[in-house]
Tab-separated table of C-alpha atoms in Angstrom:
chain	number	residue	atom	x	y	z
A	68	MET	CA	-26.236	-62.700	-62.766
A	69	ILE	CA	-24.149	-61.680	-59.857
A	70	VAL	CA	-26.081	-59.766	-57.213
A	71	LEU	CA	-23.886	-56.754	-56.231
A	72	TRP	CA	-26.320	-54.520	-54.303
A	73	PRO	CA	-25.393	-55.905	-50.867
A	74	PHE	CA	-21.855	-54.703	-51.584
A	75	LEU	CA	-22.791	-51.465	-53.377
A	76	LEU	CA	-24.947	-50.135	-50.523
A	77	PRO	CA	-22.099	-49.882	-47.999
A	78	ALA	CA	-19.832	-48.493	-50.712
A	79	ALA	CA	-22.399	-45.822	-51.576
A	80	ALA	CA	-22.785	-44.942	-47.927
A	81	TRP	CA	-19.035	-44.666	-47.510
A	82	SER	CA	-18.777	-42.540	-50.659
A	83	GLY	CA	-21.471	-40.164	-49.392
A	84	TRP	CA	-19.741	-39.864	-46.032
A	85	TYR	CA	-16.378	-39.218	-47.728
A	86	VAL	CA	-17.774	-36.500	-50.002
A	87	ALA	CA	-19.530	-34.840	-47.059
A	88	GLN	CA	-16.350	-34.913	-45.014
A	89	LYS	CA	-14.403	-33.350	-47.855
A	90	GLN	CA	-17.023	-30.611	-48.155
A	91	ASN	CA	-17.036	-29.956	-44.404
A	92	THR	CA	-13.258	-29.930	-44.304
A	93	LYS	CA	-13.197	-27.485	-47.184
A	94	LYS	CA	-15.819	-25.328	-45.452
A	95	GLU	CA	-13.837	-25.324	-42.199
A	96	TYR	CA	-10.659	-24.623	-44.100
A	97	LEU	CA	-12.223	-21.678	-45.908
A	98	GLN	CA	-13.704	-20.398	-42.650
A	99	GLY	CA	-10.327	-20.786	-40.969
A	100	GLN	CA	-8.706	-18.951	-43.848
A	101	HIS	CA	-11.261	-16.150	-43.437
A	102	ILE	CA	-10.599	-15.908	-39.686
A	103	THR	CA	-6.854	-15.890	-40.279
A	104	ARG	CA	-7.198	-13.088	-42.821
A	105	GLU	CA	-9.384	-11.134	-40.410
A	106	TYR	CA	-6.823	-11.559	-37.617
A	107	VAL	CA	-4.051	-10.353	-39.913
A	108	LEU	CA	-6.204	-7.362	-40.848
A	109	GLY	CA	-6.886	-6.606	-37.178
A	110	LEU	CA	-3.214	-6.833	-36.303
A	111	ASN	CA	-2.404	-4.586	-39.248
A	112	TYR	CA	-4.796	-1.968	-37.884
A	113	LEU	CA	-3.078	-2.214	-34.503
A	114	LEU	CA	0.368	-1.789	-36.013
A	115	ASN	CA	-0.831	1.209	-38.015
A	116	GLU	CA	-2.231	2.956	-34.940
A	117	GLN	CA	-5.876	2.357	-35.864
A	118	PRO	CA	-6.991	0.620	-32.653
A	119	ASP	CA	-10.722	1.322	-33.024
A	120	LYS	CA	-10.846	-0.534	-36.353
A	121	ALA	CA	-8.787	-3.324	-34.798
A	122	VAL	CA	-11.250	-3.628	-31.907
A	123	ASP	CA	-14.162	-3.859	-34.369
A	124	ILE	CA	-12.416	-6.692	-36.234
A	125	PHE	CA	-11.559	-8.650	-33.080
A	126	ILE	CA	-15.063	-8.305	-31.634
A	127	LYS	CA	-16.490	-9.547	-34.940
A	128	LEU	CA	-14.156	-12.560	-34.800
A	129	LEU	CA	-15.209	-13.270	-31.218
A	130	GLU	CA	-18.761	-13.768	-32.457
A	131	VAL	CA	-17.503	-16.357	-34.967
A	132	ASP	CA	-15.099	-18.417	-32.857
A	133	ASN	CA	-15.586	-19.246	-29.168
A	134	ASP	CA	-12.059	-20.671	-29.008
A	135	THR	CA	-10.564	-17.179	-29.260
A	136	VAL	CA	-11.842	-16.009	-25.851
A	137	GLU	CA	-8.410	-16.310	-24.226
A	138	THR	CA	-6.851	-14.348	-27.065
A	139	HIS	CA	-9.402	-11.574	-26.648
A	140	LEU	CA	-8.891	-11.491	-22.885
A	141	ALA	CA	-5.172	-11.021	-23.463
A	142	LEU	CA	-5.873	-8.334	-26.060
A	143	GLY	CA	-8.123	-6.425	-23.656
A	144	SER	CA	-5.468	-6.594	-20.947
A	145	LEU	CA	-2.911	-5.308	-23.445
A	146	PHE	CA	-5.095	-2.286	-24.181
A	147	ARG	CA	-5.498	-1.625	-20.450
A	148	ARG	CA	-1.745	-1.768	-19.819
A	149	ARG	CA	-1.254	0.680	-22.677
A	150	GLY	CA	-3.685	3.052	-20.978
A	151	GLU	CA	-6.418	2.526	-23.587
A	152	VAL	CA	-8.991	1.589	-20.971
A	153	GLU	CA	-12.121	2.348	-23.007
A	154	ARG	CA	-11.081	-0.176	-25.657
A	155	ALA	CA	-10.233	-2.744	-22.992
A	156	ILE	CA	-13.684	-2.249	-21.447
A	157	ARG	CA	-15.375	-2.664	-24.828
A	158	ILE	CA	-13.575	-5.942	-25.549
A	159	HIS	CA	-14.213	-7.420	-22.105
A	160	GLN	CA	-17.880	-6.366	-22.139
A	161	ASN	CA	-18.336	-8.123	-25.484
A	162	ILE	CA	-16.737	-11.290	-24.123
A	163	ILE	CA	-19.098	-11.291	-21.131
A	164	ALA	CA	-22.087	-10.804	-23.461
A	165	ARG	CA	-21.419	-14.164	-25.155
A	166	PRO	CA	-24.038	-16.715	-24.045
A	167	GLN	CA	-21.779	-19.727	-24.718
A	168	LEU	CA	-19.091	-18.711	-22.211
A	169	SER	CA	-18.049	-21.308	-19.666
A	170	LEU	CA	-18.246	-20.289	-15.993
A	171	ALA	CA	-14.450	-20.127	-15.782
A	172	GLN	CA	-14.274	-17.862	-18.836
A	173	ARG	CA	-17.022	-15.633	-17.463
A	174	LYS	CA	-15.223	-15.182	-14.131
A	175	GLU	CA	-11.965	-14.397	-15.907
A	176	ALA	CA	-13.665	-11.839	-18.160
A	177	LEU	CA	-15.512	-10.248	-15.226
A	178	PHE	CA	-12.289	-9.899	-13.259
A	179	ALA	CA	-10.588	-8.300	-16.275
A	180	LEU	CA	-13.499	-5.855	-16.621
A	181	GLY	CA	-13.227	-5.000	-12.925
A	182	GLN	CA	-9.560	-4.184	-13.466
A	183	ASP	CA	-10.498	-1.996	-16.435
A	184	TYR	CA	-12.968	-0.005	-14.349
A	185	LEU	CA	-10.420	0.286	-11.534
A	186	SER	CA	-7.789	1.639	-13.941
A	187	ALA	CA	-10.344	4.152	-15.226
A	188	GLY	CA	-11.148	5.306	-11.683
A	189	LEU	CA	-14.738	4.035	-11.972
A	190	PHE	CA	-14.734	2.648	-8.446
A	191	ASP	CA	-18.482	2.034	-8.138
A	192	ARG	CA	-18.545	-0.125	-11.280
A	193	SER	CA	-15.321	-1.875	-10.359
A	194	GLU	CA	-16.655	-2.658	-6.876
A	195	LYS	CA	-19.855	-4.127	-8.321
A	196	VAL	CA	-17.938	-6.402	-10.720
A	197	PHE	CA	-15.400	-7.541	-8.105
A	198	LEU	CA	-18.222	-8.368	-5.672
A	199	GLU	CA	-19.837	-10.514	-8.374
A	200	VAL	CA	-16.572	-12.397	-8.919
A	201	VAL	CA	-16.193	-12.951	-5.159
A	202	GLU	CA	-19.745	-14.306	-5.076
A	203	LEU	CA	-18.898	-16.750	-7.884
A	204	GLY	CA	-15.707	-17.894	-6.109
A	205	GLY	CA	-12.821	-19.621	-7.811
A	206	SER	CA	-9.301	-18.610	-8.736
A	207	GLN	CA	-10.182	-14.931	-9.286
A	208	GLU	CA	-11.724	-14.504	-5.813
A	209	LYS	CA	-8.447	-13.620	-4.079
A	210	GLN	CA	-7.472	-11.084	-6.748
A	211	SER	CA	-10.941	-9.535	-6.659
A	212	LEU	CA	-10.745	-9.139	-2.880
A	213	HIS	CA	-7.418	-7.349	-3.304
A	214	GLY	CA	-9.105	-5.145	-5.905
A	215	LEU	CA	-11.862	-4.306	-3.414
A	216	LEU	CA	-9.237	-3.421	-0.802
A	217	THR	CA	-7.634	-1.006	-3.262
A	218	ILE	CA	-11.012	0.646	-3.874
A	219	TYR	CA	-11.964	0.925	-0.207
A	220	GLN	CA	-8.556	2.333	0.732
A	221	GLN	CA	-8.855	4.952	-2.014
A	222	GLU	CA	-12.359	5.857	-0.845
A	223	LYS	CA	-11.370	5.643	2.848
A	224	ALA	CA	-14.239	3.200	3.391
A	225	TRP	CA	-12.435	1.564	6.300
A	226	GLU	CA	-15.350	-0.476	7.684
A	227	LYS	CA	-15.750	-2.161	4.287
A	228	ALA	CA	-11.988	-2.661	4.090
A	229	ILE	CA	-12.032	-4.469	7.446
A	230	GLU	CA	-14.726	-6.864	6.221
A	231	VAL	CA	-12.708	-7.599	3.066
A	232	VAL	CA	-9.549	-8.263	5.106
A	233	LYS	CA	-11.469	-10.771	7.227
A	234	LYS	CA	-12.805	-12.475	4.090
A	235	LEU	CA	-9.329	-12.506	2.534
A	236	ASP	CA	-7.887	-14.105	5.665
A	237	MET	CA	-10.498	-16.873	5.407
A	238	VAL	CA	-9.667	-17.478	1.737
A	239	LEU	CA	-5.890	-17.497	2.272
A	240	GLY	CA	-5.839	-19.064	5.727
A	241	GLN	CA	-3.811	-16.205	7.199
A	242	LYS	CA	-4.130	-13.384	9.740
A	243	SER	CA	-3.820	-9.736	8.724
A	244	ASP	CA	-4.035	-8.307	12.239
A	245	VAL	CA	-1.559	-5.486	11.577
A	246	VAL	CA	-3.560	-4.264	8.574
A	247	ALA	CA	-6.887	-4.522	10.433
A	248	SER	CA	-5.371	-2.539	13.311
A	249	GLN	CA	-4.307	0.205	10.896
A	250	TYR	CA	-7.834	0.382	9.463
A	251	TYR	CA	-9.286	0.842	12.955
A	252	CYS	CA	-6.733	3.613	13.562
A	253	GLU	CA	-7.975	5.313	10.394
A	254	ILE	CA	-11.540	5.097	11.726
A	255	ALA	CA	-10.377	6.536	15.064
A	256	GLU	CA	-8.703	9.501	13.356
A	257	GLN	CA	-11.822	10.174	11.293
A	258	ALA	CA	-13.903	10.074	14.481
A	259	LEU	CA	-11.563	12.524	16.229
A	260	LYS	CA	-11.902	14.996	13.354
A	261	HIS	CA	-15.663	14.948	13.905
A	262	GLN	CA	-15.362	15.118	17.718
A	263	GLN	CA	-16.796	11.591	18.037
A	264	ILE	CA	-14.781	10.798	21.148
A	265	GLU	CA	-16.494	7.545	22.160
A	266	LYS	CA	-16.250	6.127	18.639
A	267	ALA	CA	-12.566	7.065	18.576
A	268	TYR	CA	-11.942	5.220	21.851
A	269	GLN	CA	-13.837	2.155	20.609
A	270	SER	CA	-11.812	2.102	17.391
A	271	ILE	CA	-8.509	2.461	19.269
A	272	ARG	CA	-9.480	-0.438	21.523
A	273	GLN	CA	-10.261	-2.528	18.438
A	274	ALA	CA	-6.913	-1.546	16.917
A	275	LEU	CA	-5.086	-2.653	20.061
A	276	HIS	CA	-7.134	-5.855	20.130
A	277	TYR	CA	-5.773	-6.781	16.699
A	278	ASP	CA	-2.231	-5.516	17.375
A	279	THR	CA	-1.328	-4.875	21.022
A	280	LYS	CA	2.083	-3.525	19.977
A	281	SER	CA	0.702	-1.078	17.426
A	282	VAL	CA	2.726	2.141	17.591
A	283	ARG	CA	-0.015	4.109	15.909
A	284	ALA	CA	-2.794	2.868	18.198
A	285	ASN	CA	-0.733	3.552	21.327
A	286	LEU	CA	0.130	7.040	20.064
A	287	LEU	CA	-3.563	7.739	19.484
A	288	PHE	CA	-4.467	6.368	22.913
A	289	ALA	CA	-1.798	8.548	24.556
A	290	GLN	CA	-3.080	11.575	22.649
A	291	MET	CA	-6.634	10.900	23.854
A	292	GLU	CA	-5.566	10.357	27.468
A	293	ALA	CA	-3.458	13.530	27.492
A	294	TYR	CA	-6.415	15.474	26.066
A	295	HIS	CA	-8.515	14.252	29.003
A	296	GLN	CA	-5.665	15.138	31.415
A	297	ARG	CA	-4.981	11.517	32.282
A	298	TYR	CA	-1.257	12.051	31.894
A	299	ARG	CA	-0.092	8.912	33.702
A	300	ASN	CA	-2.050	6.767	31.258
A	301	ALA	CA	-0.568	8.723	28.362
A	302	ILE	CA	2.976	8.228	29.679
A	303	LYS	CA	2.369	4.514	30.169
A	304	ALA	CA	1.255	4.100	26.536
A	305	LEU	CA	4.184	6.152	25.227
A	306	ARG	CA	6.761	4.264	27.278
A	307	LEU	CA	5.253	1.045	25.954
A	308	ILE	CA	6.118	2.196	22.427
A	309	THR	CA	9.789	2.620	23.364
A	310	ARG	CA	9.847	-1.023	24.473
A	311	ASN	CA	7.782	-2.517	21.660
A	312	ASP	CA	9.383	-0.598	18.783
A	313	PRO	CA	12.510	1.355	19.814
A	314	ASP	CA	12.832	2.845	16.315
A	315	PHE	CA	9.865	5.076	17.175
A	316	THR	CA	11.417	6.427	20.377
A	317	PRO	CA	12.161	9.843	18.772
A	318	GLU	CA	8.431	10.197	18.029
A	319	VAL	CA	7.421	9.830	21.683
A	320	ILE	CA	10.069	11.989	23.395
A	321	GLU	CA	8.195	15.279	22.975
A	322	PRO	CA	4.743	14.035	24.139
A	323	ILE	CA	6.360	12.226	27.098
A	324	VAL	CA	8.148	15.412	28.181
A	325	GLU	CA	4.913	17.409	27.817
A	326	ALA	CA	3.020	14.884	29.972
A	327	TYR	CA	5.679	14.976	32.702
A	328	GLN	CA	5.614	18.790	32.586
A	329	LYS	CA	1.856	18.721	33.190
A	330	LEU	CA	2.499	16.487	36.212
A	331	ASP	CA	5.398	18.735	37.308
A	332	ASP	CA	7.548	15.620	37.650
A	333	TRP	CA	10.902	16.520	36.074
A	334	ASP	CA	12.841	14.058	38.225
A	335	GLU	CA	11.027	11.027	36.801
A	336	CYS	CA	11.213	12.492	33.292
A	337	ILE	CA	15.010	12.942	33.452
A	338	ASP	CA	15.437	9.489	35.019
A	339	PHE	CA	13.529	7.978	32.105
A	340	MET	CA	15.638	9.891	29.563
A	341	HIS	CA	18.813	8.558	31.199
A	342	HIS	CA	17.346	5.074	31.001
A	343	LEU	CA	16.625	5.574	27.293
A	344	ILE	CA	20.117	6.710	26.330
A	345	ILE	CA	21.581	3.682	28.101
A	346	GLU	CA	19.188	1.172	26.518
A	347	GLN	CA	18.705	2.803	23.106
A	348	PRO	CA	20.643	6.038	22.652
A	349	ARG	CA	18.649	8.686	20.813
A	350	THR	CA	19.721	12.257	20.108
A	351	SER	CA	16.292	13.613	21.083
A	352	ALA	CA	16.579	12.043	24.571
A	353	ILE	CA	20.105	13.450	24.973
A	354	PHE	CA	18.763	16.918	24.115
A	355	VAL	CA	16.087	16.733	26.844
A	356	ILE	CA	18.725	16.008	29.496
A	357	ALA	CA	21.113	18.615	28.062
A	358	ASP	CA	18.455	21.364	28.019
A	359	HIS	CA	17.555	20.507	31.620
A	360	LEU	CA	21.238	20.654	32.625
A	361	LYS	CA	21.656	24.031	30.935
A	362	GLU	CA	18.694	25.412	32.854
A	363	GLN	CA	19.735	23.920	36.204
A	364	ARG	CA	23.558	24.077	36.112
A	365	GLY	CA	24.532	26.282	33.214
A	366	LEU	CA	25.794	26.103	29.650
A	367	GLU	CA	29.192	24.542	30.381
A	368	ASP	CA	27.697	21.469	32.063
A	369	ALA	CA	25.254	21.051	29.181
A	370	ILE	CA	28.077	21.296	26.613
A	371	ASP	CA	30.192	18.771	28.529
A	372	PHE	CA	27.273	16.340	28.649
A	373	VAL	CA	26.495	16.592	24.920
A	374	SER	CA	30.213	16.271	24.066
A	375	SER	CA	30.535	13.088	26.117
A	376	GLN	CA	27.415	11.610	24.507
A	377	LEU	CA	28.583	12.533	20.996
A	378	SER	CA	31.839	10.658	21.538
A	379	ARG	CA	29.774	7.533	22.250
A	380	TYR	CA	26.793	8.103	19.924
A	381	PRO	CA	27.798	10.508	17.123
A	382	SER	CA	25.023	12.337	15.271
A	383	ILE	CA	24.802	15.339	12.951
A	384	ARG	CA	21.961	16.833	15.009
A	385	GLY	CA	24.037	16.514	18.166
A	386	LEU	CA	26.978	18.212	16.473
A	387	ASN	CA	24.750	21.077	15.331
A	388	LYS	CA	23.397	21.478	18.869
A	389	LEU	CA	26.950	21.683	20.199
A	390	ILE	CA	27.925	24.276	17.579
A	391	SER	CA	24.865	26.427	18.368
A	392	TRP	CA	25.763	26.468	22.078
A	393	HIS	CA	29.396	27.362	21.413
A	394	LEU	CA	28.133	30.228	19.241
A	395	GLU	CA	26.515	31.798	22.313
A	396	SER	CA	29.930	32.742	23.681
A	397	ALA	CA	32.033	32.928	20.495
A	398	HIS	CA	33.369	36.144	18.946
A	399	GLY	CA	35.251	37.355	15.913
A	400	LYS	CA	36.790	34.835	13.530
A	401	VAL	CA	35.867	31.839	15.697
A	402	ARG	CA	32.229	32.874	15.581
A	403	GLN	CA	32.345	33.193	11.783
A	404	GLN	CA	33.821	29.706	11.472
A	405	LEU	CA	31.216	28.216	13.806
A	406	GLU	CA	28.418	29.944	11.895
A	407	MET	CA	29.764	28.430	8.685
A	408	LEU	CA	29.864	24.945	10.253
A	409	SER	CA	26.353	25.410	11.604
A	410	ALA	CA	25.057	26.425	8.168
A	411	ILE	CA	26.703	23.366	6.584
A	412	THR	CA	25.217	20.918	9.086
A	413	LEU	CA	21.768	22.521	8.836
A	414	LYS	CA	21.883	22.382	5.036
A	415	PHE	CA	22.950	18.747	5.212
A	416	LEU	CA	20.098	17.880	7.588
A	417	ASP	CA	17.588	19.840	5.514
A	418	LYS	CA	18.291	17.620	2.504
A	419	LYS	CA	18.082	14.379	4.433
A	420	PRO	CA	14.834	12.403	4.895
A	421	ILE	CA	13.538	11.705	8.385
A	422	TYR	CA	11.583	8.516	7.639
A	423	ARG	CA	12.236	5.461	5.473
A	424	CYS	CA	10.146	2.456	4.415
A	425	GLU	CA	11.738	-0.822	5.482
A	426	HIS	CA	10.024	-2.638	2.629
A	427	CYS	CA	10.776	-0.557	-0.482
A	428	GLY	CA	13.193	2.144	0.678
A	429	PHE	CA	10.834	5.084	0.081
A	430	SER	CA	11.947	8.047	2.198
A	431	GLY	CA	10.674	11.485	3.112
A	432	LYS	CA	10.159	14.049	5.836
A	433	LEU	CA	6.579	13.048	6.709
A	434	LEU	CA	5.474	9.929	8.568
A	435	HIS	CA	3.065	7.880	6.442
A	436	TRP	CA	1.386	4.870	8.020
A	437	ASN	CA	0.659	3.532	4.534
A	438	CYS	CA	3.726	3.756	2.282
A	439	PRO	CA	2.925	5.928	-0.778
A	440	SER	CA	5.259	3.781	-2.880
A	441	CYS	CA	4.742	0.095	-1.994
A	442	LYS	CA	1.375	0.557	-0.174
A	443	GLN	CA	2.560	-1.529	2.791
A	444	TRP	CA	1.113	-0.630	6.185
A	445	GLY	CA	3.308	0.256	9.165
A	446	ARG	CA	6.638	-0.220	7.392
A	447	ILE	CA	7.803	3.418	7.448
A	448	LYS	CA	9.931	4.264	10.482
A	449	PRO	CA	12.156	7.097	11.721
A	450	ILE	CA	15.755	6.975	10.472
A	451	ASN	CA	18.203	6.443	13.326
A	452	GLY	CA	21.985	6.598	13.568
A	453	LEU	CA	24.306	9.389	12.415
A	454	GLU	CA	21.555	11.270	10.545
A	455	GLY	CA	18.703	10.260	12.826
A	456	ALA	CA	16.837	11.822	15.717
């Protein structure tokens, strides 16, 4: 008799393993088929504008298959971009609730939830989530810090914004001195509104520490010094602006003239205006000299001066000034024609912006230190040239 059991035992073991594998494969296949059908059903709900039913299906699937986390993150982001923030929040909250999430998946889901809250205007919740992501570190830290900056700028929480900028600089290995300076200027303006003079001075000094050439900080400093009748200090700060950023010269002409008037020093004022139109011709500086000439020597000398400057540095505002002066002595048909020209130039100027963002091209008649369009700080400047001041 041939003994076969030593050979049958391994064969039986192999057979059992094979049958089990077939059963498991079939089970996985059926489960996969079920998941596929559920996904198709969920997508069908989406296509038929039944998003709540779709969300229910996808959340149910998330509980079955951990491998679909990325898909659900993308789905939540899709809802947020479509403006359906509540559904995005629900999906991302359910992802975070999963105990089997990896740390990377958890951070990604938390960041997505923070974005949801931010889109919904729930700043307190968004801040809390972004702070948690920053604490965890990783690839979402930088984006979360930017999210916090958005929140603090909206809430005008400038001290918090400064701390975030410092943290962001450490993460990115950069220096955001211009932005930090702008934040300190915001604090200074808030302090001035509440008559907190010392705090305003401290904030302006901090702003100038971060950006010594800051136009805004020097304007604020000049304003403070003029208020305290320290006009020489105010003039010094304003003249510094004309050297550091000549584009802003039109903004400082009026306060410089006022400071010189307080000092009763017209000679130095006119000398400085002559210096300006040689170095960086500006219509507003030409007007100061012309008005002074009109008062001291008469209208004809003022007209001759403006005419000579217009031939070198043409501007619509200068032309309108010249027309208005000629109107003072015009009569009859000539006066009618000059009035028509004056109306045309004024209408043209009325439609034109005064300021423009160097970064995105946004333009308007008000000076914004933070561009309403691209959100860049300190990029909006006065428009110069033919249409400028």
